PDB file of C-alpha atoms in Angstrom:
ATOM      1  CA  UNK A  47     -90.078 110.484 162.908  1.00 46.00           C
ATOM      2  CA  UNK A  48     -87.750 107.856 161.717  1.00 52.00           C
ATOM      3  CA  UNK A  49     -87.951 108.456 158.055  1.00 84.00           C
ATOM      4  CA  UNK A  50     -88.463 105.074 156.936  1.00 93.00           C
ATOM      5  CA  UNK A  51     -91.929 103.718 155.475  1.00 95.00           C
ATOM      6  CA  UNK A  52     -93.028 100.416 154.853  1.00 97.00           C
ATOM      7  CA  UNK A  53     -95.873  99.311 152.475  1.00 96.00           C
ATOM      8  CA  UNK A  54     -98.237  97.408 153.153  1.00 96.00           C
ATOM      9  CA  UNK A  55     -98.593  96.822 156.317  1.00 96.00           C
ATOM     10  CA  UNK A  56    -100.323  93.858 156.411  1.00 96.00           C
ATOM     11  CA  UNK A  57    -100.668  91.169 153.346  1.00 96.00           C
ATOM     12  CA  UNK A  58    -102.528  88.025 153.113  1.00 98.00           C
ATOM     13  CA  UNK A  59    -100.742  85.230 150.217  1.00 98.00           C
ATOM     14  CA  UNK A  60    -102.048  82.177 148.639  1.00 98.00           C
ATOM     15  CA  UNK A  61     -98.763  79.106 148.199  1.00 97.00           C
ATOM     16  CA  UNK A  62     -97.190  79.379 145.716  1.00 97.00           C
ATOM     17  CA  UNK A  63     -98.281  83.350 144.708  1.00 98.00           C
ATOM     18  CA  UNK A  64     -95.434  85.782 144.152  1.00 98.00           C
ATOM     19  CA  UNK A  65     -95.426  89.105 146.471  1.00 98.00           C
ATOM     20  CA  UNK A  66     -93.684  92.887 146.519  1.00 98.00           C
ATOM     21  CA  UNK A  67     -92.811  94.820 149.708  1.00 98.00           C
ATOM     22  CA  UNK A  68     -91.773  98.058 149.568  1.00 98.00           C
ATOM     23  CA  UNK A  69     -89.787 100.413 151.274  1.00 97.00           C
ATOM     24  CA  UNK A  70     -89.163 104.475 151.273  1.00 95.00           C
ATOM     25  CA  UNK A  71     -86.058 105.372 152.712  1.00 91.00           C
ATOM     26  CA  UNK A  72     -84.438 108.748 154.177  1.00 84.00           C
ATOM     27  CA  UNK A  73     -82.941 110.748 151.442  1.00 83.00           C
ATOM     28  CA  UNK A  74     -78.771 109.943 151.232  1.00 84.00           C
ATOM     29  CA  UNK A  75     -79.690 106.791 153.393  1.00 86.00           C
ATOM     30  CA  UNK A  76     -77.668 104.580 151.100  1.00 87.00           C
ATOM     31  CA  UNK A  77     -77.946 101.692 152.299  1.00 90.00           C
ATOM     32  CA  UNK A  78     -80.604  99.501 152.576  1.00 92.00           C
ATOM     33  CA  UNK A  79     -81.426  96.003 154.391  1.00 94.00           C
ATOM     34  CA  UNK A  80     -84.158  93.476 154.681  1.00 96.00           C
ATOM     35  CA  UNK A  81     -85.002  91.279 157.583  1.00 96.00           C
ATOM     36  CA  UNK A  82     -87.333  88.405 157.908  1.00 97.00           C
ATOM     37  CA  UNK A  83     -88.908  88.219 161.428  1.00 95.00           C
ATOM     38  CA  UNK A  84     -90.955  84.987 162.299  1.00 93.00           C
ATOM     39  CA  UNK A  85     -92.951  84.896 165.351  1.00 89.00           C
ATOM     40  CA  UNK A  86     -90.909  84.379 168.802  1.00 86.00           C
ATOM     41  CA  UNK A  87     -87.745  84.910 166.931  1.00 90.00           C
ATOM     42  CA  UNK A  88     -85.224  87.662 165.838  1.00 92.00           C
ATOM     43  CA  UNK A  89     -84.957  89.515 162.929  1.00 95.00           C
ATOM     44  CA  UNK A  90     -82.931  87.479 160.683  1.00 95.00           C
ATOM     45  CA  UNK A  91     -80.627  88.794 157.167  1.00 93.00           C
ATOM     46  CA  UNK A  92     -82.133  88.800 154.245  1.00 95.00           C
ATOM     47  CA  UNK A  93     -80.028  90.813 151.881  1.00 93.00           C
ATOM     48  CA  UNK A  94     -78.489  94.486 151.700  1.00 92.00           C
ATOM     49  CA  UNK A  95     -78.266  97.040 148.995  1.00 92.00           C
ATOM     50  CA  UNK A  96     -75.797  99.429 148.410  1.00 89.00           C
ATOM     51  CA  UNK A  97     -76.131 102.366 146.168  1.00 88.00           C
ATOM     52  CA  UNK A  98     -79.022  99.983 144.232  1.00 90.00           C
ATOM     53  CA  UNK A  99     -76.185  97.135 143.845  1.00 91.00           C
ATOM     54  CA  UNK A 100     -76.790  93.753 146.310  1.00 90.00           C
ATOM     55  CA  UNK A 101     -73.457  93.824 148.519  1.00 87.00           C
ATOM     56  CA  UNK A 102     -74.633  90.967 151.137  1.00 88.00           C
ATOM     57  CA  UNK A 103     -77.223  88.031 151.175  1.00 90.00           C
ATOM     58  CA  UNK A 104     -78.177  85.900 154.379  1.00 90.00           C
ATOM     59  CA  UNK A 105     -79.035  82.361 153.950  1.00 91.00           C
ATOM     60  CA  UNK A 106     -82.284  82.648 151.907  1.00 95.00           C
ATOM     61  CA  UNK A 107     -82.809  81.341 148.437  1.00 96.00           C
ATOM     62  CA  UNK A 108     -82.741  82.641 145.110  1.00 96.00           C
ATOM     63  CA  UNK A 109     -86.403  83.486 145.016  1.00 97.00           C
ATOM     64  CA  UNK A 110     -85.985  86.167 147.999  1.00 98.00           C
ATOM     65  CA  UNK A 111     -85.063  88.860 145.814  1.00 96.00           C
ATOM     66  CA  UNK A 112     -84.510  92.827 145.428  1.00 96.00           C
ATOM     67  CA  UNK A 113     -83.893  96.179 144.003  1.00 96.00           C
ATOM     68  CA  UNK A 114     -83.167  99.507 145.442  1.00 94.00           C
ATOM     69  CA  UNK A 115     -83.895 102.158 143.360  1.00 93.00           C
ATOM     70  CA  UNK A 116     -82.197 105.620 142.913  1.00 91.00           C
ATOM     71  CA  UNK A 117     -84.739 107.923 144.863  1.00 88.00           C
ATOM     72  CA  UNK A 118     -84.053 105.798 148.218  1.00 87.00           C
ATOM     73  CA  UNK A 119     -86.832 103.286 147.799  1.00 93.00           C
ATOM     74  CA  UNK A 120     -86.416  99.622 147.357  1.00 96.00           C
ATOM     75  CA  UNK A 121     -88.468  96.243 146.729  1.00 97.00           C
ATOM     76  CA  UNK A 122     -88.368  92.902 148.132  1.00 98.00           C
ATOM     77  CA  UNK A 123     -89.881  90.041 146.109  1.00 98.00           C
ATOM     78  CA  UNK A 124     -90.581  86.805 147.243  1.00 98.00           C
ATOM     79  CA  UNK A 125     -91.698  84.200 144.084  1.00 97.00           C
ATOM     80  CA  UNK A 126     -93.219  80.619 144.654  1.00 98.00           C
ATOM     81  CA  UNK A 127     -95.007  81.649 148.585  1.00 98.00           C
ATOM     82  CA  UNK A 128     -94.873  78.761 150.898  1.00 98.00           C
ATOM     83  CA  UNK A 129     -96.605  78.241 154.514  1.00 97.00           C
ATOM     84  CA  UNK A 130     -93.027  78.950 156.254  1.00 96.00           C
ATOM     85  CA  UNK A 131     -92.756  82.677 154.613  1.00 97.00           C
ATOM     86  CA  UNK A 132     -95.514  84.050 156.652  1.00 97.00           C
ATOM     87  CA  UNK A 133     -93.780  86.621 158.892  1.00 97.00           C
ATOM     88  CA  UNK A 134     -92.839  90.014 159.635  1.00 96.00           C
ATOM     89  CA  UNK A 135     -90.737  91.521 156.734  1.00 98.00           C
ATOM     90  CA  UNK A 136     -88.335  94.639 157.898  1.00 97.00           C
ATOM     91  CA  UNK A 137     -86.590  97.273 156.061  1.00 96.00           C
ATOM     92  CA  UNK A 138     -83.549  98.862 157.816  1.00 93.00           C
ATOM     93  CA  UNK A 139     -81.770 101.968 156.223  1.00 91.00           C
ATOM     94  CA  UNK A 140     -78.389 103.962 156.753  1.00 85.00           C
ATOM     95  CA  UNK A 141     -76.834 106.862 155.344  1.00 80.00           C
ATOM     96  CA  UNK A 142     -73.605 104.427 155.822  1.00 67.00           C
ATOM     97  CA  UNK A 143     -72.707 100.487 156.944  1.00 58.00           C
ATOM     98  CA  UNK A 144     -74.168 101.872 160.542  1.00 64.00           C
ATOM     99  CA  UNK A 145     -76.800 102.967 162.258  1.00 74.00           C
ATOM    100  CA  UNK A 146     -80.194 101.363 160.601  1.00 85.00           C
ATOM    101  CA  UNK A 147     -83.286 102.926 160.916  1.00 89.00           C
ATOM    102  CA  UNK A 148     -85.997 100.612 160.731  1.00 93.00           C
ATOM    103  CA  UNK A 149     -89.561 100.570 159.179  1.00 94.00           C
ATOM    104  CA  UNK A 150     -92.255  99.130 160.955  1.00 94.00           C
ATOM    105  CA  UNK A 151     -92.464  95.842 158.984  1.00 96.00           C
ATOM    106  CA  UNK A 152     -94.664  94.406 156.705  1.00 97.00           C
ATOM    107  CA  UNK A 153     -96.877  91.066 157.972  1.00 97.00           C
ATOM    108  CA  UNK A 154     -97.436  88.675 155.299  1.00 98.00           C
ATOM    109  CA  UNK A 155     -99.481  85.721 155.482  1.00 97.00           C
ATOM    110  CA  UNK A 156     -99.065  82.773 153.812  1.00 98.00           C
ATOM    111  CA  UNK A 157    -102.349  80.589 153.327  1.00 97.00           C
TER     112      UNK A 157
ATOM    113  CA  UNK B  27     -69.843  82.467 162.035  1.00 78.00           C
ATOM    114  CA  UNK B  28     -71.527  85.399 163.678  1.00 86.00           C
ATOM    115  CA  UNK B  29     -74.054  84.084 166.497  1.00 92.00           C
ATOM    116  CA  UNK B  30     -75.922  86.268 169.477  1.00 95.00           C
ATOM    117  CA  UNK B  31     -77.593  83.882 171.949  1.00 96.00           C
ATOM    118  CA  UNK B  32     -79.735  85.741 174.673  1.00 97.00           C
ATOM    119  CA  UNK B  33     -80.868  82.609 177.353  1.00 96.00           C
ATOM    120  CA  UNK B  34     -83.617  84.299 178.783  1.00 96.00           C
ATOM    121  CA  UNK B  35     -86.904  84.406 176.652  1.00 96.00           C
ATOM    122  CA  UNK B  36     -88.705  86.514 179.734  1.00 97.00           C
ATOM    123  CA  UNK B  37     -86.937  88.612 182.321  1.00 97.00           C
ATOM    124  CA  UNK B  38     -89.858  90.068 185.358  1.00 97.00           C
ATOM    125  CA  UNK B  39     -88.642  92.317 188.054  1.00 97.00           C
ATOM    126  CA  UNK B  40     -90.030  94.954 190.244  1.00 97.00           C
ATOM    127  CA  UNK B  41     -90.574  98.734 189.434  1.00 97.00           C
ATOM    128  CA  UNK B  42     -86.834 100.233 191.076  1.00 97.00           C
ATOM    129  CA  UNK B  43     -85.194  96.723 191.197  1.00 97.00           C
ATOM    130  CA  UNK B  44     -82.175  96.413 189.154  1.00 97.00           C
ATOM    131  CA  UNK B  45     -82.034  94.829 185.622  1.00 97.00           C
ATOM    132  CA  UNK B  46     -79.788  92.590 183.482  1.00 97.00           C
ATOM    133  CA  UNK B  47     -80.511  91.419 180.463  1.00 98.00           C
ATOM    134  CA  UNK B  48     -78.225  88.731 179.311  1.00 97.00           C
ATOM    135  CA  UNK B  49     -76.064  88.633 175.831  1.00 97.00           C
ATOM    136  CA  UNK B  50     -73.847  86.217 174.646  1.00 97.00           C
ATOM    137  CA  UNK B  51     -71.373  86.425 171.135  1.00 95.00           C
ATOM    138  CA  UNK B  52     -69.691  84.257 168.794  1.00 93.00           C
ATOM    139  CA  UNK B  53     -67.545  85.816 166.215  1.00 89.00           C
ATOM    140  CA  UNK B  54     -64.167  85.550 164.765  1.00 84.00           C
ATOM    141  CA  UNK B  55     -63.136  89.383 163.948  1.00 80.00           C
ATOM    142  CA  UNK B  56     -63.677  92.371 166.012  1.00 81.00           C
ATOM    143  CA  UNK B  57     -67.136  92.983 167.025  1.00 83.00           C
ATOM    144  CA  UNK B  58     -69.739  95.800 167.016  1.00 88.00           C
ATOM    145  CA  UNK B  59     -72.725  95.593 169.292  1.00 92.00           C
ATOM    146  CA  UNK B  60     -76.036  96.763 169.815  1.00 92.00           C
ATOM    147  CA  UNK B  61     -78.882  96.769 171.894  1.00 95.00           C
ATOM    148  CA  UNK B  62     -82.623  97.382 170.421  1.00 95.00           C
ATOM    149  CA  UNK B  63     -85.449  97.633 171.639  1.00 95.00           C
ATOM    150  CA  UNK B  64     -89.478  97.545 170.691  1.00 94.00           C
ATOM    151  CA  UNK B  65     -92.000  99.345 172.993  1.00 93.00           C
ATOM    152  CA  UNK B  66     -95.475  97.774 172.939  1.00 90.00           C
ATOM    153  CA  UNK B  67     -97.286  98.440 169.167  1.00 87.00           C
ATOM    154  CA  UNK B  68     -93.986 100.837 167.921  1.00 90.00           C
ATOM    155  CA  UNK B  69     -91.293 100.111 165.857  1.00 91.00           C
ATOM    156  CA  UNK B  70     -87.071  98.375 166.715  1.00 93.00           C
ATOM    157  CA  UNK B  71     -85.064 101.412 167.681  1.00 91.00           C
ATOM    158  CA  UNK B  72     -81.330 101.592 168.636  1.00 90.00           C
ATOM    159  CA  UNK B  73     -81.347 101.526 172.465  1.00 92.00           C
ATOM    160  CA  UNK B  74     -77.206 101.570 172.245  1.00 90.00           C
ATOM    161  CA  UNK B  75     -73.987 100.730 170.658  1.00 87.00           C
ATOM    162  CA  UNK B  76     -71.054  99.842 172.431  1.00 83.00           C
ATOM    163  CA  UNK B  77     -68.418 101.910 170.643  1.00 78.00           C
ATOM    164  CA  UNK B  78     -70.290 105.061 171.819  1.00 77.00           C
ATOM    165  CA  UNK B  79     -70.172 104.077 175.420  1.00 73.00           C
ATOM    166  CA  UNK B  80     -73.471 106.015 175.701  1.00 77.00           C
ATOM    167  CA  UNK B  81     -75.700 105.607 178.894  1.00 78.00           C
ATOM    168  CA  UNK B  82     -79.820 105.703 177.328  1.00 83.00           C
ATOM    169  CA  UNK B  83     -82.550 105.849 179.378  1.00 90.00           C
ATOM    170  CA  UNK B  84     -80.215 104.948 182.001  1.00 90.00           C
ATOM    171  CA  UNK B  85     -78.708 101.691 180.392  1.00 94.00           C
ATOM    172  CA  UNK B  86     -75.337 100.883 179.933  1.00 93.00           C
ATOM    173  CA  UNK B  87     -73.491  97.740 178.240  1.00 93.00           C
ATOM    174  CA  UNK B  88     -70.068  96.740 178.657  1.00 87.00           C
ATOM    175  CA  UNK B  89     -68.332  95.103 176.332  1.00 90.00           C
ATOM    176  CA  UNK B  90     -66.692  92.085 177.915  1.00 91.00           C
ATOM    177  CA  UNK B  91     -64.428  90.263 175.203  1.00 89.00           C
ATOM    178  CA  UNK B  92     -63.055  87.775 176.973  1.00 91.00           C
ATOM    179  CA  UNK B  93     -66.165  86.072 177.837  1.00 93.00           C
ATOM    180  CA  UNK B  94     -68.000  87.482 174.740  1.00 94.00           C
ATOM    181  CA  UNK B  95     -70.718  88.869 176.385  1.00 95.00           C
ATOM    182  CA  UNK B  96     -72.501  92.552 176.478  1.00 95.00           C
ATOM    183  CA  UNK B  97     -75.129  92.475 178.580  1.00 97.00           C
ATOM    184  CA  UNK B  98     -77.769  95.238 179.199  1.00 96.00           C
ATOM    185  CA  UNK B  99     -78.089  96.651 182.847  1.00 96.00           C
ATOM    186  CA  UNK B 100     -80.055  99.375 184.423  1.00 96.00           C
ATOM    187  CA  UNK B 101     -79.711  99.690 188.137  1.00 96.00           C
ATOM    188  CA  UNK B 102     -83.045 100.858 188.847  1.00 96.00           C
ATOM    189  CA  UNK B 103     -86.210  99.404 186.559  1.00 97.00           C
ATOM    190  CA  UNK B 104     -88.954 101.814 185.636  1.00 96.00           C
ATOM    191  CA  UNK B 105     -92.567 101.028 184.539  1.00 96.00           C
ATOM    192  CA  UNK B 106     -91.331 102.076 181.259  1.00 96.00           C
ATOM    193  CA  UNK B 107     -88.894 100.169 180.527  1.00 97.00           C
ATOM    194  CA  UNK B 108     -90.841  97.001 179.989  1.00 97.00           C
ATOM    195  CA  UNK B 109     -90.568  96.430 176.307  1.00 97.00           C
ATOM    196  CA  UNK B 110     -88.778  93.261 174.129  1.00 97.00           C
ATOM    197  CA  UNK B 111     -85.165  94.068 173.856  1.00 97.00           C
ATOM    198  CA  UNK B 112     -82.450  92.339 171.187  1.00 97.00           C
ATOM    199  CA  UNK B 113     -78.710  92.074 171.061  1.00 97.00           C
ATOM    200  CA  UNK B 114     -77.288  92.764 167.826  1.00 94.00           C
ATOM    201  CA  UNK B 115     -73.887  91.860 166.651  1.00 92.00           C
ATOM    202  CA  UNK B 116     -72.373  93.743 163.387  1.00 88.00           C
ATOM    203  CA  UNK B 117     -70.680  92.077 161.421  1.00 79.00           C
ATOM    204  CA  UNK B 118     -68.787  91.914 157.734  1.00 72.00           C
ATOM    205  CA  UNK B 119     -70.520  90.138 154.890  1.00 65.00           C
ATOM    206  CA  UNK B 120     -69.563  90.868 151.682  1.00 60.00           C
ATOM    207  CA  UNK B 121     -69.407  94.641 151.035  1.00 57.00           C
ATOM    208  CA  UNK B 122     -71.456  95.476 153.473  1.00 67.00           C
ATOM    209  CA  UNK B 123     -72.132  94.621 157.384  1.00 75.00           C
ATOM    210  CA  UNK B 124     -74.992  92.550 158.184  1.00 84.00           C
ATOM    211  CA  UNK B 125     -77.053  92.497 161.920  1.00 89.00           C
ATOM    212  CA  UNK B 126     -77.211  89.343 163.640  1.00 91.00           C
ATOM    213  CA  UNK B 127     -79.725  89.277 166.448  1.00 94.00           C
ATOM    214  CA  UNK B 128     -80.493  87.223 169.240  1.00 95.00           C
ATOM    215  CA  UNK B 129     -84.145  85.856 169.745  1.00 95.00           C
ATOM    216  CA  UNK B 130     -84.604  88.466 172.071  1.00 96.00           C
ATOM    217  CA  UNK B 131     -85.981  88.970 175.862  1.00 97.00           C
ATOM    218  CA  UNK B 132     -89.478  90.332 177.309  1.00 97.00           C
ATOM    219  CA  UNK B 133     -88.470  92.420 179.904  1.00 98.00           C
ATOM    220  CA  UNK B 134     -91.341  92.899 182.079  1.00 97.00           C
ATOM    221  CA  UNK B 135     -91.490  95.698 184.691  1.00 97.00           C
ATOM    222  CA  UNK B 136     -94.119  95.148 187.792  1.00 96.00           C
ATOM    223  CA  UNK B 137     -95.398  97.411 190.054  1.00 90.00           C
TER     224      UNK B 137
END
């Protein structure tokens, strides 16, 4: 068992609608990350979190957002949905800068 | 700039043939790298990282800095070991370390 939970599994989105992953962490995993996987392609850096503080973003825009929380879960939200955002959404955790554990992913669809 | 390129989308070879899956790196400081890999229908797990010099499920990866490459080799394929693999690079971003991965190969294994 891994230790790291992702909710939901599977989402469906209208344009233009704002979402909220979510993701449960190991206890004194510290560190969390979010990846954006579209289909045929890597994983690819959304941001990191660091004791619930962002220490990291990839090259994503301001309304790819998130919060880690103090009990090891954490949040992604995604405002103003468009077509291209459909894809699988990762969390990775790590009781340090190494190591990730990751969920199984969230699949959102945008429609 | 931190960049994995992996040139082969598919990679088919016979049950006890060996395997190499290719992995290519750009980046300017000292690297850390990874292999993952996702069985059918499960979640990315850490096949191996380079600084442990581990050998899983019979892998290995060299780290080969002067032509930037650590590829992924197994000397006899197993039934099993058909799965999608990626090569990770870590990397520092900010406070933290980010993944990059490649777009990953399809390693299948036929009987």
């Amino acid at each position: 068992e891994t230790g790291v939970t992702q909710s939901p599994t599977h989402l469906i989105k209208t344009r233009g609608q704002q979402v909220t992953l979510r993701c449960s962490s190991q206890s004194g995993h510290n560190t969390v990350s979010w990846y954006q996987q579209a289909l045929g392609q890597g994983p690819q850096f959304i941001f990191q979190y660091y004791r619930e503080e962002e220490n990291g973003r990839g090259n994503f825009p301001p309304r790819f957002s998130g919060l880690q929380f103090p009990n090891y879960s954490s949040e992604l939200n995604v405002n103003a949905l468009e077509l291209d955002d459909s894809a699988l959404y990762l969390c990775a955790s790590s009781p340090a800068d190494y190591g990730y554990t990751f969920g199984s992913g969230t699949r959102l669809t945008v429609v | 700039a931190q960049r994995v390129t992996q040139p082969e989308k598919l990679l088919s070879v016979f049950k006890g043939a060996p395997v190499e899956l290719k992995c290519n790196y750009s980046y300017s400081g000292s690297p850390e790298l990874f292999w993952y890999v996702q069985y059918s229908r499960q979640r990315l797990q850490l096949l191996l990282r380079h600084i442990s010099r581990e050998s899983i499920k019979g892998f290995t990866a060299d780290l080969n800095k002067g032509e930037t490459s650590f590829h992924l080799k197994k000397p006899f394929a197993q039934e099993e070991d058909s799965a999608m693999y990626y090569c990770a690079l870590s990397g520092r971003m900010g406070g933290g370390n980010k993944l990059t991965f490649g777009t990953g190969t399809q390693l299948k294994v036929e009987l």
